Amino acid sequence: MEHYQLLKIAHSAPGILLLLGVLAHVFMLWKAARVGDAAVLQRKLKRTRLISLPVLGLLALSLPVSGWWLVNLAGFPLGLTWLLASSVLFGVLVLVGLLLNGRLAAWQALGDSPAPANLLRLCAVYAGLLVLLLLVIMGLMGAKPV
């Protein structure tokens, strides 16, 4: 059973890194947008879209693999309510992440011109939804039967 504990840690670490990464990028982009320097904002948007989002995406895609392995190792049936709910929420999380990437691409394409308030609001809503979905999924994983 020591393999189970190690796998559990290996499954939890990407989830925590994903949550912290999303929060860090939200704060970083919010701070850069408030300063008003378009060059700094464009550099941060470029770094976020080219480096950070693919890394966060890989972290997110590792979760179903390690999660299935954990469920298989523990002997849980795949039809458990908490497992099905978290799987559906993970699908929504991936969709919201793709929508956020599209909004960030539109924001980056504006260049030095100021972003419309609607675009900023959508980015904030998508980022907030990502954080909320991650927290709900983590809650479902923590509340599962032992």
Short mmCIF file of N, CA and C in Angstrom, two decimals:
data_model
loop_
_atom_site.label_atom_id
_atom_site.label_comp_id
_atom_site.label_asym_id
_atom_site.label_seq_id
_atom_site.Cartn_x
_atom_site.Cartn_y
_atom_site.Cartn_z
N MET A 1 0.81 -1.20 0.00
CA MET A 1 0.00 0.00 0.00
C MET A 1 0.86 1.27 0.00
N GLU A 2 2.18 1.13 0.19
CA GLU A 2 3.04 2.31 0.17
C GLU A 2 3.08 2.94 -1.22
N HIS A 3 2.83 2.14 -2.25
CA HIS A 3 2.76 2.69 -3.60
C HIS A 3 1.54 3.60 -3.74
N TYR A 4 0.47 3.23 -3.06
CA TYR A 4 -0.76 4.03 -3.11
C TYR A 4 -0.51 5.42 -2.52
N GLN A 5 0.18 5.50 -1.39
CA GLN A 5 0.46 6.80 -0.77
C GLN A 5 1.37 7.65 -1.66
N LEU A 6 2.36 7.03 -2.26
CA LEU A 6 3.25 7.75 -3.15
C LEU A 6 2.50 8.27 -4.38
N LEU A 7 1.63 7.43 -4.93
CA LEU A 7 0.83 7.85 -6.07
C LEU A 7 -0.16 8.94 -5.69
N LYS A 8 -0.68 8.86 -4.48
CA LYS A 8 -1.60 9.88 -3.99
C LYS A 8 -0.89 11.24 -3.91
N ILE A 9 0.34 11.24 -3.43
CA ILE A 9 1.13 12.47 -3.38
C ILE A 9 1.44 12.96 -4.79
N ALA A 10 1.80 12.02 -5.67
CA ALA A 10 2.10 12.38 -7.06
C ALA A 10 0.87 12.90 -7.80
N HIS A 11 -0.31 12.51 -7.35
CA HIS A 11 -1.56 13.00 -7.96
C HIS A 11 -1.94 14.35 -7.37
N SER A 12 -1.67 14.56 -6.10
CA SER A 12 -2.04 15.81 -5.44
C SER A 12 -1.14 16.97 -5.84
N ALA A 13 0.14 16.70 -6.04
CA ALA A 13 1.10 17.76 -6.35
C ALA A 13 0.74 18.54 -7.63
N PRO A 14 0.41 17.89 -8.76
CA PRO A 14 0.03 18.67 -9.93
C PRO A 14 -1.24 19.49 -9.72
N GLY A 15 -2.17 18.97 -8.94
CA GLY A 15 -3.39 19.73 -8.66
C GLY A 15 -3.09 21.00 -7.88
N ILE A 16 -2.24 20.88 -6.88
CA ILE A 16 -1.86 22.05 -6.09
C ILE A 16 -1.04 23.02 -6.93
N LEU A 17 -0.10 22.50 -7.71
CA LEU A 17 0.70 23.36 -8.59
C LEU A 17 -0.18 24.07 -9.62
N LEU A 18 -1.18 23.38 -10.12
CA LEU A 18 -2.11 23.97 -11.08
C LEU A 18 -2.88 25.12 -10.45
N LEU A 19 -3.40 24.91 -9.25
CA LEU A 19 -4.14 25.96 -8.56
C LEU A 19 -3.24 27.16 -8.25
N LEU A 20 -2.06 26.89 -7.73
CA LEU A 20 -1.13 27.98 -7.42
C LEU A 20 -0.67 28.71 -8.69
N GLY A 21 -0.48 27.97 -9.78
CA GLY A 21 -0.07 28.59 -11.04
C GLY A 21 -1.15 29.51 -11.60
N VAL A 22 -2.39 29.06 -11.54
CA VAL A 22 -3.49 29.91 -12.03
C VAL A 22 -3.60 31.17 -11.17
N LEU A 23 -3.55 31.00 -9.85
CA LEU A 23 -3.62 32.17 -8.96
C LEU A 23 -2.46 33.13 -9.20
N ALA A 24 -1.25 32.60 -9.39
CA ALA A 24 -0.09 33.45 -9.62
C ALA A 24 -0.23 34.23 -10.93
N HIS A 25 -0.74 33.58 -11.96
CA HIS A 25 -0.88 34.27 -13.25
C HIS A 25 -2.01 35.29 -13.22
N VAL A 26 -3.07 34.98 -12.51
CA VAL A 26 -4.14 35.97 -12.37
C VAL A 26 -3.59 37.22 -11.68
N PHE A 27 -2.86 37.03 -10.60
CA PHE A 27 -2.29 38.16 -9.88
C PHE A 27 -1.29 38.91 -10.75
N MET A 28 -0.43 38.18 -11.46
CA MET A 28 0.59 38.80 -12.28
C MET A 28 -0.03 39.65 -13.40
N LEU A 29 -1.04 39.11 -14.08
CA LEU A 29 -1.66 39.86 -15.17
C LEU A 29 -2.49 41.02 -14.65
N TRP A 30 -3.14 40.82 -13.51
CA TRP A 30 -3.92 41.91 -12.90
C TRP A 30 -3.01 43.06 -12.53
N LYS A 31 -1.87 42.73 -11.92
CA LYS A 31 -0.92 43.75 -11.50
C LYS A 31 -0.34 44.48 -12.72
N ALA A 32 0.00 43.75 -13.77
CA ALA A 32 0.55 44.37 -14.98
C ALA A 32 -0.50 45.25 -15.67
N ALA A 33 -1.76 44.84 -15.64
CA ALA A 33 -2.82 45.64 -16.27
C ALA A 33 -3.08 46.92 -15.48
N ARG A 34 -2.95 46.84 -14.16
CA ARG A 34 -3.18 48.03 -13.33
C ARG A 34 -2.08 49.07 -13.49
N VAL A 35 -0.83 48.61 -13.70
CA VAL A 35 0.28 49.55 -13.88
C VAL A 35 0.07 50.37 -15.14
N GLY A 36 -0.44 49.75 -16.18
CA GLY A 36 -0.75 50.47 -17.40
C GLY A 36 0.36 50.51 -18.43
N ASP A 37 1.49 49.86 -18.18
CA ASP A 37 2.58 49.82 -19.15
C ASP A 37 2.28 48.71 -20.16
N ALA A 38 1.98 49.10 -21.38
CA ALA A 38 1.56 48.14 -22.40
C ALA A 38 2.67 47.15 -22.76
N ALA A 39 3.92 47.60 -22.75
CA ALA A 39 5.03 46.70 -23.10
C ALA A 39 5.19 45.60 -22.07
N VAL A 40 5.09 45.96 -20.79
CA VAL A 40 5.20 44.95 -19.72
C VAL A 40 4.03 43.98 -19.81
N LEU A 41 2.84 44.49 -20.03
CA LEU A 41 1.66 43.62 -20.13
C LEU A 41 1.79 42.67 -21.31
N GLN A 42 2.24 43.16 -22.46
CA GLN A 42 2.39 42.29 -23.62
C GLN A 42 3.44 41.21 -23.38
N ARG A 43 4.53 41.58 -22.70
CA ARG A 43 5.57 40.59 -22.38
C ARG A 43 5.02 39.52 -21.45
N LYS A 44 4.24 39.92 -20.46
CA LYS A 44 3.67 38.94 -19.53
C LYS A 44 2.60 38.07 -20.20
N LEU A 45 1.80 38.67 -21.08
CA LEU A 45 0.82 37.88 -21.83
C LEU A 45 1.51 36.86 -22.73
N LYS A 46 2.58 37.29 -23.38
CA LYS A 46 3.31 36.38 -24.26
C LYS A 46 3.91 35.22 -23.47
N ARG A 47 4.53 35.54 -22.33
CA ARG A 47 5.13 34.50 -21.49
C ARG A 47 4.05 33.55 -20.96
N THR A 48 2.92 34.11 -20.58
CA THR A 48 1.83 33.28 -20.06
C THR A 48 1.33 32.32 -21.13
N ARG A 49 1.11 32.84 -22.34
CA ARG A 49 0.53 32.00 -23.39
C ARG A 49 1.52 31.01 -23.99
N LEU A 50 2.80 31.37 -24.07
CA LEU A 50 3.76 30.49 -24.73
C LEU A 50 4.41 29.47 -23.79
N ILE A 51 4.56 29.82 -22.53
CA ILE A 51 5.25 28.93 -21.60
C ILE A 51 4.32 28.38 -20.53
N SER A 52 3.67 29.27 -19.82
CA SER A 52 2.93 28.85 -18.63
C SER A 52 1.67 28.05 -18.95
N LEU A 53 0.88 28.48 -19.91
CA LEU A 53 -0.35 27.74 -20.21
C LEU A 53 -0.08 26.32 -20.71
N PRO A 54 0.92 26.09 -21.58
CA PRO A 54 1.21 24.69 -21.93
C PRO A 54 1.67 23.85 -20.74
N VAL A 55 2.48 24.44 -19.85
CA VAL A 55 2.93 23.69 -18.67
C VAL A 55 1.75 23.39 -17.75
N LEU A 56 0.88 24.38 -17.55
CA LEU A 56 -0.31 24.15 -16.71
C LEU A 56 -1.25 23.13 -17.38
N GLY A 57 -1.30 23.16 -18.71
CA GLY A 57 -2.10 22.17 -19.43
C GLY A 57 -1.57 20.75 -19.24
N LEU A 58 -0.26 20.60 -19.28
CA LEU A 58 0.33 19.27 -19.04
C LEU A 58 0.06 18.80 -17.61
N LEU A 59 0.16 19.72 -16.67
CA LEU A 59 -0.17 19.36 -15.28
C LEU A 59 -1.62 18.90 -15.19
N ALA A 60 -2.51 19.64 -15.85
CA ALA A 60 -3.93 19.28 -15.80
C ALA A 60 -4.18 17.94 -16.48
N LEU A 61 -3.52 17.66 -17.59
CA LEU A 61 -3.75 16.40 -18.29
C LEU A 61 -3.13 15.20 -17.58
N SER A 62 -2.19 15.45 -16.67
CA SER A 62 -1.65 14.34 -15.89
C SER A 62 -2.62 13.88 -14.80
N LEU A 63 -3.55 14.75 -14.42
CA LEU A 63 -4.47 14.42 -13.33
C LEU A 63 -5.41 13.24 -13.64
N PRO A 64 -6.04 13.18 -14.82
CA PRO A 64 -6.90 12.03 -15.08
C PRO A 64 -6.13 10.71 -15.14
N VAL A 65 -4.90 10.76 -15.63
CA VAL A 65 -4.10 9.53 -15.72
C VAL A 65 -3.76 9.02 -14.33
N SER A 66 -3.20 9.89 -13.50
CA SER A 66 -2.85 9.45 -12.14
C SER A 66 -4.10 9.18 -11.32
N GLY A 67 -5.18 9.90 -11.58
CA GLY A 67 -6.44 9.65 -10.88
C GLY A 67 -7.02 8.28 -11.22
N TRP A 68 -6.98 7.92 -12.50
CA TRP A 68 -7.47 6.60 -12.88
C TRP A 68 -6.62 5.52 -12.23
N TRP A 69 -5.32 5.74 -12.20
CA TRP A 69 -4.41 4.78 -11.60
C TRP A 69 -4.72 4.61 -10.11
N LEU A 70 -4.98 5.72 -9.43
CA LEU A 70 -5.34 5.67 -8.01
C LEU A 70 -6.63 4.90 -7.79
N VAL A 71 -7.63 5.19 -8.59
CA VAL A 71 -8.93 4.52 -8.47
C VAL A 71 -8.78 3.03 -8.74
N ASN A 72 -8.00 2.69 -9.74
CA ASN A 72 -7.77 1.29 -10.07
C ASN A 72 -7.03 0.57 -8.95
N LEU A 73 -6.02 1.23 -8.39
CA LEU A 73 -5.24 0.65 -7.31
C LEU A 73 -6.07 0.47 -6.04
N ALA A 74 -6.97 1.42 -5.77
CA ALA A 74 -7.81 1.34 -4.57
C ALA A 74 -8.98 0.38 -4.75
N GLY A 75 -9.32 0.09 -5.99
CA GLY A 75 -10.43 -0.83 -6.25
C GLY A 75 -11.79 -0.16 -6.24
N PHE A 76 -11.83 1.17 -6.38
CA PHE A 76 -13.11 1.88 -6.43
C PHE A 76 -13.76 1.65 -7.80
N PRO A 77 -15.08 1.48 -7.85
CA PRO A 77 -15.74 1.43 -9.16
C PRO A 77 -15.80 2.82 -9.79
N LEU A 78 -15.75 2.87 -11.09
CA LEU A 78 -15.73 4.17 -11.77
C LEU A 78 -17.07 4.88 -11.74
N GLY A 79 -18.12 4.24 -11.27
CA GLY A 79 -19.44 4.84 -11.24
C GLY A 79 -19.78 5.55 -9.95
N LEU A 80 -18.82 5.77 -9.07
CA LEU A 80 -19.09 6.48 -7.83
C LEU A 80 -19.46 7.94 -8.12
N THR A 81 -20.38 8.47 -7.35
CA THR A 81 -20.90 9.81 -7.60
C THR A 81 -19.80 10.87 -7.57
N TRP A 82 -18.94 10.83 -6.55
CA TRP A 82 -17.89 11.84 -6.43
C TRP A 82 -16.90 11.76 -7.58
N LEU A 83 -16.69 10.54 -8.09
CA LEU A 83 -15.77 10.36 -9.20
C LEU A 83 -16.37 10.85 -10.51
N LEU A 84 -17.65 10.54 -10.72
CA LEU A 84 -18.32 11.02 -11.93
C LEU A 84 -18.44 12.54 -11.93
N ALA A 85 -18.81 13.10 -10.78
CA ALA A 85 -18.96 14.56 -10.68
C ALA A 85 -17.62 15.26 -10.94
N SER A 86 -16.55 14.73 -10.36
CA SER A 86 -15.25 15.37 -10.58
C SER A 86 -14.79 15.21 -12.03
N SER A 87 -15.15 14.11 -12.67
CA SER A 87 -14.79 13.93 -14.09
C SER A 87 -15.52 14.93 -14.97
N VAL A 88 -16.80 15.14 -14.71
CA VAL A 88 -17.57 16.12 -15.48
C VAL A 88 -17.02 17.53 -15.23
N LEU A 89 -16.74 17.84 -13.98
CA LEU A 89 -16.18 19.15 -13.66
C LEU A 89 -14.81 19.35 -14.29
N PHE A 90 -14.03 18.29 -14.40
CA PHE A 90 -12.72 18.40 -15.05
C PHE A 90 -12.90 18.72 -16.53
N GLY A 91 -13.90 18.11 -17.17
CA GLY A 91 -14.19 18.44 -18.57
C GLY A 91 -14.58 19.90 -18.73
N VAL A 92 -15.38 20.41 -17.80
CA VAL A 92 -15.75 21.83 -17.82
C VAL A 92 -14.51 22.69 -17.58
N LEU A 93 -13.63 22.24 -16.69
CA LEU A 93 -12.39 22.97 -16.40
C LEU A 93 -11.53 23.09 -17.66
N VAL A 94 -11.41 22.03 -18.42
CA VAL A 94 -10.62 22.07 -19.66
C VAL A 94 -11.26 23.04 -20.66
N LEU A 95 -12.59 23.02 -20.77
CA LEU A 95 -13.28 23.92 -21.68
C LEU A 95 -13.07 25.38 -21.27
N VAL A 96 -13.21 25.68 -19.98
CA VAL A 96 -13.01 27.05 -19.50
C VAL A 96 -11.56 27.47 -19.71
N GLY A 97 -10.61 26.57 -19.52
CA GLY A 97 -9.21 26.88 -19.77
C GLY A 97 -8.95 27.23 -21.23
N LEU A 98 -9.59 26.50 -22.14
CA LEU A 98 -9.44 26.82 -23.56
C LEU A 98 -10.08 28.16 -23.91
N LEU A 99 -11.23 28.44 -23.30
CA LEU A 99 -11.87 29.74 -23.52
C LEU A 99 -11.00 30.88 -22.98
N LEU A 100 -10.39 30.68 -21.83
CA LEU A 100 -9.50 31.69 -21.28
C LEU A 100 -8.29 31.90 -22.18
N ASN A 101 -7.75 30.83 -22.72
CA ASN A 101 -6.63 30.97 -23.64
C ASN A 101 -7.03 31.78 -24.87
N GLY A 102 -8.22 31.58 -25.37
CA GLY A 102 -8.71 32.37 -26.50
C GLY A 102 -8.86 33.84 -26.17
N ARG A 103 -9.36 34.14 -24.99
CA ARG A 103 -9.51 35.54 -24.57
C ARG A 103 -8.14 36.19 -24.36
N LEU A 104 -7.19 35.43 -23.80
CA LEU A 104 -5.84 35.97 -23.63
C LEU A 104 -5.18 36.21 -24.99
N ALA A 105 -5.47 35.36 -25.97
CA ALA A 105 -4.93 35.56 -27.32
C ALA A 105 -5.51 36.84 -27.93
N ALA A 106 -6.80 37.06 -27.72
CA ALA A 106 -7.42 38.29 -28.23
C ALA A 106 -6.83 39.51 -27.54
N TRP A 107 -6.57 39.40 -26.24
CA TRP A 107 -5.98 40.50 -25.49
C TRP A 107 -4.56 40.78 -26.00
N GLN A 108 -3.81 39.72 -26.25
CA GLN A 108 -2.44 39.88 -26.74
C GLN A 108 -2.43 40.47 -28.15
N ALA A 109 -3.42 40.11 -28.95
CA ALA A 109 -3.47 40.61 -30.33
C ALA A 109 -3.74 42.11 -30.40
N LEU A 110 -4.28 42.67 -29.33
CA LEU A 110 -4.54 44.11 -29.33
C LEU A 110 -3.26 44.93 -29.34
N GLY A 111 -2.16 44.32 -28.90
CA GLY A 111 -0.89 45.03 -28.88
C GLY A 111 -0.87 46.11 -27.83
N ASP A 112 -0.49 47.32 -28.25
CA ASP A 112 -0.35 48.43 -27.31
C ASP A 112 -1.65 49.16 -27.03
N SER A 113 -2.70 48.86 -27.79
CA SER A 113 -3.97 49.55 -27.54
C SER A 113 -4.62 48.98 -26.28
N PRO A 114 -5.37 49.80 -25.57
CA PRO A 114 -5.99 49.33 -24.32
C PRO A 114 -7.09 48.29 -24.60
N ALA A 115 -7.19 47.34 -23.70
CA ALA A 115 -8.18 46.27 -23.86
C ALA A 115 -9.56 46.78 -23.47
N PRO A 116 -10.59 46.40 -24.20
CA PRO A 116 -11.94 46.79 -23.81
C PRO A 116 -12.32 46.16 -22.47
N ALA A 117 -13.19 46.83 -21.76
CA ALA A 117 -13.60 46.36 -20.43
C ALA A 117 -14.26 44.98 -20.51
N ASN A 118 -14.98 44.72 -21.59
CA ASN A 118 -15.66 43.44 -21.75
C ASN A 118 -14.65 42.29 -21.82
N LEU A 119 -13.54 42.51 -22.51
CA LEU A 119 -12.50 41.49 -22.63
C LEU A 119 -11.85 41.22 -21.28
N LEU A 120 -11.54 42.28 -20.55
CA LEU A 120 -10.96 42.11 -19.23
C LEU A 120 -11.91 41.40 -18.29
N ARG A 121 -13.18 41.73 -18.37
CA ARG A 121 -14.19 41.10 -17.52
C ARG A 121 -14.31 39.61 -17.84
N LEU A 122 -14.29 39.26 -19.13
CA LEU A 122 -14.37 37.84 -19.51
C LEU A 122 -13.16 37.06 -19.02
N CYS A 123 -11.97 37.66 -19.14
CA CYS A 123 -10.76 37.00 -18.64
C CYS A 123 -10.85 36.77 -17.14
N ALA A 124 -11.34 37.76 -16.43
CA ALA A 124 -11.48 37.62 -14.97
C ALA A 124 -12.51 36.56 -14.61
N VAL A 125 -13.60 36.51 -15.34
CA VAL A 125 -14.64 35.50 -15.07
C VAL A 125 -14.11 34.10 -15.35
N TYR A 126 -13.43 33.93 -16.46
CA TYR A 126 -12.87 32.61 -16.79
C TYR A 126 -11.83 32.18 -15.77
N ALA A 127 -10.97 33.10 -15.37
CA ALA A 127 -9.95 32.76 -14.36
C ALA A 127 -10.60 32.42 -13.02
N GLY A 128 -11.61 33.18 -12.64
CA GLY A 128 -12.34 32.87 -11.41
C GLY A 128 -13.03 31.52 -11.47
N LEU A 129 -13.60 31.20 -12.62
CA LEU A 129 -14.23 29.88 -12.80
C LEU A 129 -13.21 28.76 -12.70
N LEU A 130 -12.02 28.98 -13.27
CA LEU A 130 -10.96 27.97 -13.18
C LEU A 130 -10.60 27.70 -11.72
N VAL A 131 -10.42 28.75 -10.95
CA VAL A 131 -10.07 28.59 -9.54
C VAL A 131 -11.20 27.89 -8.79
N LEU A 132 -12.43 28.31 -9.04
CA LEU A 132 -13.58 27.69 -8.37
C LEU A 132 -13.71 26.21 -8.73
N LEU A 133 -13.57 25.88 -10.00
CA LEU A 133 -13.66 24.48 -10.42
C LEU A 133 -12.56 23.64 -9.80
N LEU A 134 -11.35 24.18 -9.76
CA LEU A 134 -10.25 23.44 -9.13
C LEU A 134 -10.53 23.19 -7.65
N LEU A 135 -11.05 24.19 -6.97
CA LEU A 135 -11.35 24.02 -5.54
C LEU A 135 -12.46 23.01 -5.31
N VAL A 136 -13.50 23.04 -6.16
CA VAL A 136 -14.60 22.08 -6.03
C VAL A 136 -14.11 20.67 -6.31
N ILE A 137 -13.30 20.49 -7.34
CA ILE A 137 -12.76 19.16 -7.66
C ILE A 137 -11.89 18.67 -6.52
N MET A 138 -11.05 19.54 -5.98
CA MET A 138 -10.21 19.14 -4.85
C MET A 138 -11.07 18.79 -3.63
N GLY A 139 -12.15 19.51 -3.44
CA GLY A 139 -13.06 19.19 -2.35
C GLY A 139 -13.70 17.83 -2.53
N LEU A 140 -14.11 17.52 -3.75
CA LEU A 140 -14.69 16.19 -4.02
C LEU A 140 -13.66 15.08 -3.80
N MET A 141 -12.43 15.35 -4.20
CA MET A 141 -11.37 14.34 -3.99
C MET A 141 -11.08 14.16 -2.51
N GLY A 142 -11.13 15.24 -1.75
CA GLY A 142 -10.85 15.14 -0.32
C GLY A 142 -11.99 14.51 0.46
N ALA A 143 -13.21 14.67 -0.03
CA ALA A 143 -14.38 14.15 0.70
C ALA A 143 -14.72 12.71 0.30
N LYS A 144 -13.97 12.11 -0.57
CA LYS A 144 -14.27 10.75 -1.02
C LYS A 144 -14.13 9.77 0.14
N PRO A 145 -14.75 8.60 0.03
CA PRO A 145 -14.58 7.60 1.09
C PRO A 145 -13.14 7.10 1.14
N VAL A 146 -12.68 6.79 2.31
CA VAL A 146 -11.29 6.34 2.49
C VAL A 146 -11.19 4.89 2.30
#
